[in-house]
């Protein structure tokens, strides 16, 4: 990973970082010399931090915390020291069809993790953020448009972009920049589960569904988590000192504003 100015030795917290995009982002910051702490809801995050320590020969912290629980967030983060960079990545992606009797409960869960949970963590960490700090939120390409059947997830990612824009204005006087990353299709377990569900609904094979998705991209293929991690690193670096309030896509050309 390229060493970008303004990353080395910066205290960095990455939520939802035991696997997938969050883990790749955490590893990118570790490689760039940041002092990284991982946060996720299960003990898996402890193992993830240990893997990063062994791979890169540096200390990596870990916090077990459910972002849905205010007391858990407050208790887990109370003793966290000064913070330079906050990456809000914790999220849940599930189908929520209107004809599904269980969908209402799932809508509540998705919004609580993806939106309110992001607010809880940011609210708890804000007093610890230094002037010149950076917040990077994980939105999605579905924060710009919405496929059928995933209304709650799409709504939550639209909301993340709204939080990003509002916080950018609110925190500007404190010298804190806020941006969002909108990943396209990435080969994570949740995304591949969604692909399989969509293929089944459409009555096509997974290969056919993948080909349809790729047809909307200028660059073909499904990205891996490491392919999007660099954008988080850039937005947190001094090279992006004049960028705030933006939702930036890394989607191989699918969405073009």
PDB file of N, CA and C in Angstrom, residues 99-162:
ATOM      1  N   UNK A  99     -44.036  -8.438   0.734  1.00  0.00           N
ATOM      2  CA  UNK A  99     -44.924  -9.576   0.947  1.00  0.00           C
ATOM      3  C   UNK A  99     -44.376 -10.587   1.949  1.00  0.00           C
ATOM      4  N   UNK A 100     -43.274 -10.247   2.606  1.00  0.00           N
ATOM      5  CA  UNK A 100     -42.654 -11.127   3.601  1.00  0.00           C
ATOM      6  C   UNK A 100     -43.111 -10.722   4.999  1.00  0.00           C
ATOM      7  N   UNK A 101     -43.823 -11.599   5.733  1.00  0.00           N
ATOM      8  CA  UNK A 101     -44.317 -11.246   7.067  1.00  0.00           C
ATOM      9  C   UNK A 101     -43.214 -10.889   8.062  1.00  0.00           C
ATOM     10  N   UNK A 102     -42.012 -11.414   7.849  1.00  0.00           N
ATOM     11  CA  UNK A 102     -40.917 -11.141   8.785  1.00  0.00           C
ATOM     12  C   UNK A 102     -40.126  -9.893   8.429  1.00  0.00           C
ATOM     13  N   UNK A 103     -40.491  -9.229   7.343  1.00  0.00           N
ATOM     14  CA  UNK A 103     -39.675  -8.123   6.840  1.00  0.00           C
ATOM     15  C   UNK A 103     -39.658  -6.917   7.766  1.00  0.00           C
ATOM     16  N   UNK A 104     -40.771  -6.658   8.459  1.00  0.00           N
ATOM     17  CA  UNK A 104     -40.833  -5.464   9.307  1.00  0.00           C
ATOM     18  C   UNK A 104     -39.761  -5.514  10.388  1.00  0.00           C
ATOM     19  N   UNK A 105     -39.597  -6.674  11.012  1.00  0.00           N
ATOM     20  CA  UNK A 105     -38.566  -6.811  12.042  1.00  0.00           C
ATOM     21  C   UNK A 105     -37.177  -6.625  11.446  1.00  0.00           C
ATOM     22  N   UNK A 106     -36.964  -7.154  10.243  1.00  0.00           N
ATOM     23  CA  UNK A 106     -35.661  -7.017   9.605  1.00  0.00           C
ATOM     24  C   UNK A 106     -35.381  -5.573   9.207  1.00  0.00           C
ATOM     25  N   UNK A 107     -36.413  -4.851   8.766  1.00  0.00           N
ATOM     26  CA  UNK A 107     -36.248  -3.427   8.448  1.00  0.00           C
ATOM     27  C   UNK A 107     -35.727  -2.684   9.669  1.00  0.00           C
ATOM     28  N   UNK A 108     -36.322  -2.959  10.818  1.00  0.00           N
ATOM     29  CA  UNK A 108     -35.904  -2.296  12.058  1.00  0.00           C
ATOM     30  C   UNK A 108     -34.451  -2.611  12.387  1.00  0.00           C
ATOM     31  N   UNK A 109     -34.068  -3.874  12.221  1.00  0.00           N
ATOM     32  CA  UNK A 109     -32.695  -4.278  12.518  1.00  0.00           C
ATOM     33  C   UNK A 109     -31.701  -3.601  11.581  1.00  0.00           C
ATOM     34  N   UNK A 110     -32.016  -3.591  10.295  1.00  0.00           N
ATOM     35  CA  UNK A 110     -31.117  -2.971   9.312  1.00  0.00           C
ATOM     36  C   UNK A 110     -30.924  -1.490   9.604  1.00  0.00           C
ATOM     37  N   UNK A 111     -32.007  -0.785   9.861  1.00  0.00           N
ATOM     38  CA  UNK A 111     -31.896   0.646  10.121  1.00  0.00           C
ATOM     39  C   UNK A 111     -31.153   0.913  11.430  1.00  0.00           C
ATOM     40  N   UNK A 112     -31.359   0.036  12.419  1.00  0.00           N
ATOM     41  CA  UNK A 112     -30.699   0.236  13.711  1.00  0.00           C
ATOM     42  C   UNK A 112     -29.192   0.064  13.596  1.00  0.00           C
ATOM     43  N   UNK A 113     -28.753  -0.882  12.788  1.00  0.00           N
ATOM     44  CA  UNK A 113     -27.314  -1.092  12.606  1.00  0.00           C
ATOM     45  C   UNK A 113     -26.725  -0.062  11.650  1.00  0.00           C
ATOM     46  N   UNK A 114     -27.329   0.068  10.483  1.00  0.00           N
ATOM     47  CA  UNK A 114     -26.716   0.848   9.402  1.00  0.00           C
ATOM     48  C   UNK A 114     -26.806   2.353   9.596  1.00  0.00           C
ATOM     49  N   UNK A 115     -27.849   2.805  10.284  1.00  0.00           N
ATOM     50  CA  UNK A 115     -28.057   4.253  10.438  1.00  0.00           C
ATOM     51  C   UNK A 115     -27.894   4.677  11.898  1.00  0.00           C
ATOM     52  N   UNK A 116     -28.776   4.178  12.761  1.00  0.00           N
ATOM     53  CA  UNK A 116     -28.703   4.591  14.167  1.00  0.00           C
ATOM     54  C   UNK A 116     -27.406   4.130  14.809  1.00  0.00           C
ATOM     55  N   UNK A 117     -26.941   2.937  14.453  1.00  0.00           N
ATOM     56  CA  UNK A 117     -25.671   2.456  14.995  1.00  0.00           C
ATOM     57  C   UNK A 117     -24.514   3.346  14.594  1.00  0.00           C
ATOM     58  N   UNK A 118     -24.520   3.807  13.354  1.00  0.00           N
ATOM     59  CA  UNK A 118     -23.487   4.736  12.896  1.00  0.00           C
ATOM     60  C   UNK A 118     -23.547   6.036  13.692  1.00  0.00           C
ATOM     61  N   UNK A 119     -24.767   6.498  13.940  1.00  0.00           N
ATOM     62  CA  UNK A 119     -24.932   7.718  14.731  1.00  0.00           C
ATOM     63  C   UNK A 119     -24.418   7.501  16.153  1.00  0.00           C
ATOM     64  N   UNK A 120     -24.753   6.335  16.758  1.00  0.00           N
ATOM     65  CA  UNK A 120     -24.316   6.056  18.133  1.00  0.00           C
ATOM     66  C   UNK A 120     -22.796   6.102  18.249  1.00  0.00           C
ATOM     67  N   UNK A 121     -22.117   5.422  17.347  1.00  0.00           N
ATOM     68  CA  UNK A 121     -20.656   5.367  17.416  1.00  0.00           C
ATOM     69  C   UNK A 121     -20.054   6.752  17.219  1.00  0.00           C
ATOM     70  N   UNK A 122     -20.538   7.480  16.241  1.00  0.00           N
ATOM     71  CA  UNK A 122     -20.002   8.815  15.967  1.00  0.00           C
ATOM     72  C   UNK A 122     -20.281   9.755  17.128  1.00  0.00           C
ATOM     73  N   UNK A 123     -21.477   9.661  17.687  1.00  0.00           N
ATOM     74  CA  UNK A 123     -21.827  10.478  18.859  1.00  0.00           C
ATOM     75  C   UNK A 123     -20.885  10.185  20.023  1.00  0.00           C
ATOM     76  N   UNK A 124     -20.586   8.904  20.245  1.00  0.00           N
ATOM     77  CA  UNK A 124     -19.720   8.521  21.355  1.00  0.00           C
ATOM     78  C   UNK A 124     -18.274   8.937  21.130  1.00  0.00           C
ATOM     79  N   UNK A 125     -17.816   8.900  19.879  1.00  0.00           N
ATOM     80  CA  UNK A 125     -16.419   9.183  19.591  1.00  0.00           C
ATOM     81  C   UNK A 125     -16.130  10.656  19.348  1.00  0.00           C
ATOM     82  N   UNK A 126     -17.149  11.440  19.062  1.00  0.00           N
ATOM     83  CA  UNK A 126     -16.912  12.838  18.701  1.00  0.00           C
ATOM     84  C   UNK A 126     -16.122  13.616  19.751  1.00  0.00           C
ATOM     85  N   UNK A 127     -16.414  13.457  21.055  1.00  0.00           N
ATOM     86  CA  UNK A 127     -15.624  14.206  22.043  1.00  0.00           C
ATOM     87  C   UNK A 127     -14.143  13.850  22.027  1.00  0.00           C
ATOM     88  N   UNK A 128     -13.809  12.698  21.471  1.00  0.00           N
ATOM     89  CA  UNK A 128     -12.416  12.254  21.441  1.00  0.00           C
ATOM     90  C   UNK A 128     -11.713  12.602  20.138  1.00  0.00           C
ATOM     91  N   UNK A 129     -12.468  13.098  19.165  1.00  0.00           N
ATOM     92  CA  UNK A 129     -11.860  13.395  17.873  1.00  0.00           C
ATOM     93  C   UNK A 129     -11.079  14.698  17.906  1.00  0.00           C
ATOM     94  N   UNK A 130      -9.886  14.647  17.346  1.00  0.00           N
ATOM     95  CA  UNK A 130      -9.021  15.814  17.314  1.00  0.00           C
ATOM     96  C   UNK A 130      -9.439  16.764  16.189  1.00  0.00           C
ATOM     97  N   UNK A 131      -9.160  18.056  16.337  1.00  0.00           N
ATOM     98  CA  UNK A 131      -9.328  18.966  15.196  1.00  0.00           C
ATOM     99  C   UNK A 131      -8.495  18.458  14.024  1.00  0.00           C
ATOM    100  N   UNK A 132      -9.068  18.519  12.848  1.00  0.00           N
ATOM    101  CA  UNK A 132      -8.393  17.940  11.696  1.00  0.00           C
ATOM    102  C   UNK A 132      -8.695  16.467  11.515  1.00  0.00           C
ATOM    103  N   UNK A 133      -9.600  15.945  12.349  1.00  0.00           N
ATOM    104  CA  UNK A 133      -9.982  14.546  12.245  1.00  0.00           C
ATOM    105  C   UNK A 133     -10.810  14.269  11.004  1.00  0.00           C
ATOM    106  N   UNK A 134     -10.988  12.984  10.739  1.00  0.00           N
ATOM    107  CA  UNK A 134     -11.695  12.555   9.530  1.00  0.00           C
ATOM    108  C   UNK A 134     -12.675  11.436   9.867  1.00  0.00           C
ATOM    109  N   UNK A 135     -13.867  11.524   9.296  1.00  0.00           N
ATOM    110  CA  UNK A 135     -14.849  10.444   9.379  1.00  0.00           C
ATOM    111  C   UNK A 135     -15.124   9.961   7.959  1.00  0.00           C
ATOM    112  N   UNK A 136     -15.037   8.649   7.760  1.00  0.00           N
ATOM    113  CA  UNK A 136     -15.374   8.050   6.465  1.00  0.00           C
ATOM    114  C   UNK A 136     -16.459   7.008   6.706  1.00  0.00           C
ATOM    115  N   UNK A 137     -17.610   7.195   6.084  1.00  0.00           N
ATOM    116  CA  UNK A 137     -18.752   6.304   6.253  1.00  0.00           C
ATOM    117  C   UNK A 137     -18.901   5.383   5.049  1.00  0.00           C
ATOM    118  N   UNK A 138     -19.278   4.145   5.302  1.00  0.00           N
ATOM    119  CA  UNK A 138     -19.558   3.228   4.203  1.00  0.00           C
ATOM    120  C   UNK A 138     -21.017   3.346   3.794  1.00  0.00           C
ATOM    121  N   UNK A 139     -21.234   3.851   2.585  1.00  0.00           N
ATOM    122  CA  UNK A 139     -22.575   3.875   2.002  1.00  0.00           C
ATOM    123  C   UNK A 139     -22.636   2.709   1.010  1.00  0.00           C
ATOM    124  N   UNK A 140     -23.128   2.934  -0.183  1.00  0.00           N
ATOM    125  CA  UNK A 140     -23.230   1.878  -1.185  1.00  0.00           C
ATOM    126  C   UNK A 140     -23.683   2.496  -2.499  1.00  0.00           C
ATOM    127  N   UNK A 141     -23.439   1.783  -3.594  1.00  0.00           N
ATOM    128  CA  UNK A 141     -24.041   2.221  -4.850  1.00  0.00           C
ATOM    129  C   UNK A 141     -25.564   2.229  -4.732  1.00  0.00           C
ATOM    130  N   UNK A 142     -26.097   1.399  -3.836  1.00  0.00           N
ATOM    131  CA  UNK A 142     -27.544   1.382  -3.604  1.00  0.00           C
ATOM    132  C   UNK A 142     -28.004   2.559  -2.757  1.00  0.00           C
ATOM    133  N   UNK A 143     -27.082   3.410  -2.364  1.00  0.00           N
ATOM    134  CA  UNK A 143     -27.446   4.677  -1.745  1.00  0.00           C
ATOM    135  C   UNK A 143     -27.775   5.740  -2.780  1.00  0.00           C
ATOM    136  N   UNK A 144     -27.627   5.403  -4.054  1.00  0.00           N
ATOM    137  CA  UNK A 144     -27.938   6.313  -5.164  1.00  0.00           C
ATOM    138  C   UNK A 144     -29.157   5.854  -5.956  1.00  0.00           C
ATOM    139  N   UNK A 145     -29.386   4.556  -5.959  1.00  0.00           N
ATOM    140  CA  UNK A 145     -30.571   4.001  -6.613  1.00  0.00           C
ATOM    141  C   UNK A 145     -30.963   2.763  -5.816  1.00  0.00           C
ATOM    142  N   UNK A 146     -32.024   2.071  -6.209  1.00  0.00           N
ATOM    143  CA  UNK A 146     -32.510   0.981  -5.370  1.00  0.00           C
ATOM    144  C   UNK A 146     -33.064  -0.160  -6.205  1.00  0.00           C
ATOM    145  N   UNK A 147     -32.586  -1.380  -5.969  1.00  0.00           N
ATOM    146  CA  UNK A 147     -33.174  -2.544  -6.626  1.00  0.00           C
ATOM    147  C   UNK A 147     -34.431  -2.983  -5.884  1.00  0.00           C
ATOM    148  N   UNK A 148     -35.294  -3.694  -6.558  1.00  0.00           N
ATOM    149  CA  UNK A 148     -36.472  -4.212  -5.889  1.00  0.00           C
ATOM    150  C   UNK A 148     -36.115  -5.263  -4.851  1.00  0.00           C
ATOM    151  N   UNK A 149     -36.840  -5.257  -3.734  1.00  0.00           N
ATOM    152  CA  UNK A 149     -36.661  -6.276  -2.711  1.00  0.00           C
ATOM    153  C   UNK A 149     -35.679  -5.928  -1.618  1.00  0.00           C
ATOM    154  N   UNK A 150     -34.920  -4.861  -1.784  1.00  0.00           N
ATOM    155  CA  UNK A 150     -33.914  -4.477  -0.789  1.00  0.00           C
ATOM    156  C   UNK A 150     -34.160  -3.046  -0.308  1.00  0.00           C
ATOM    157  N   UNK A 151     -35.421  -2.742  -0.065  1.00  0.00           N
ATOM    158  CA  UNK A 151     -35.811  -1.370   0.268  1.00  0.00           C
ATOM    159  C   UNK A 151     -35.149  -0.865   1.537  1.00  0.00           C
ATOM    160  N   UNK A 152     -35.081  -1.692   2.577  1.00  0.00           N
ATOM    161  CA  UNK A 152     -34.508  -1.227   3.846  1.00  0.00           C
ATOM    162  C   UNK A 152     -33.018  -0.952   3.707  1.00  0.00           C
ATOM    163  N   UNK A 153     -32.300  -1.860   3.058  1.00  0.00           N
ATOM    164  CA  UNK A 153     -30.867  -1.651   2.878  1.00  0.00           C
ATOM    165  C   UNK A 153     -30.609  -0.417   2.025  1.00  0.00           C
ATOM    166  N   UNK A 154     -31.344  -0.287   0.925  1.00  0.00           N
ATOM    167  CA  UNK A 154     -31.172   0.882   0.063  1.00  0.00           C
ATOM    168  C   UNK A 154     -31.507   2.165   0.811  1.00  0.00           C
ATOM    169  N   UNK A 155     -32.604   2.140   1.575  1.00  0.00           N
ATOM    170  CA  UNK A 155     -32.982   3.325   2.352  1.00  0.00           C
ATOM    171  C   UNK A 155     -31.910   3.674   3.373  1.00  0.00           C
ATOM    172  N   UNK A 156     -31.335   2.650   3.993  1.00  0.00           N
ATOM    173  CA  UNK A 156     -30.300   2.906   5.000  1.00  0.00           C
ATOM    174  C   UNK A 156     -29.072   3.551   4.376  1.00  0.00           C
ATOM    175  N   UNK A 157     -28.718   3.144   3.171  1.00  0.00           N
ATOM    176  CA  UNK A 157     -27.538   3.707   2.529  1.00  0.00           C
ATOM    177  C   UNK A 157     -27.812   5.098   1.955  1.00  0.00           C
ATOM    178  N   UNK A 158     -29.042   5.359   1.523  1.00  0.00           N
ATOM    179  CA  UNK A 158     -29.423   6.742   1.214  1.00  0.00           C
ATOM    180  C   UNK A 158     -29.262   7.600   2.472  1.00  0.00           C
ATOM    181  N   UNK A 159     -29.678   7.048   3.621  1.00  0.00           N
ATOM    182  CA  UNK A 159     -29.577   7.780   4.884  1.00  0.00           C
ATOM    183  C   UNK A 159     -28.129   8.042   5.270  1.00  0.00           C
ATOM    184  N   UNK A 160     -27.249   7.079   5.014  1.00  0.00           N
ATOM    185  CA  UNK A 160     -25.827   7.277   5.322  1.00  0.00           C
ATOM    186  C   UNK A 160     -25.267   8.460   4.537  1.00  0.00           C
ATOM    187  N   UNK A 161     -25.660   8.582   3.285  1.00  0.00           N
ATOM    188  CA  UNK A 161     -25.217   9.739   2.499  1.00  0.00           C
ATOM    189  C   UNK A 161     -25.773  11.021   3.099  1.00  0.00           C
ATOM    190  N   UNK A 162     -27.007  10.983   3.569  1.00  0.00           N
ATOM    191  CA  UNK A 162     -27.582  12.149   4.235  1.00  0.00           C
ATOM    192  C   UNK A 162     -26.841  12.512   5.503  1.00  0.00           C
TER     193      UNK A 162
END
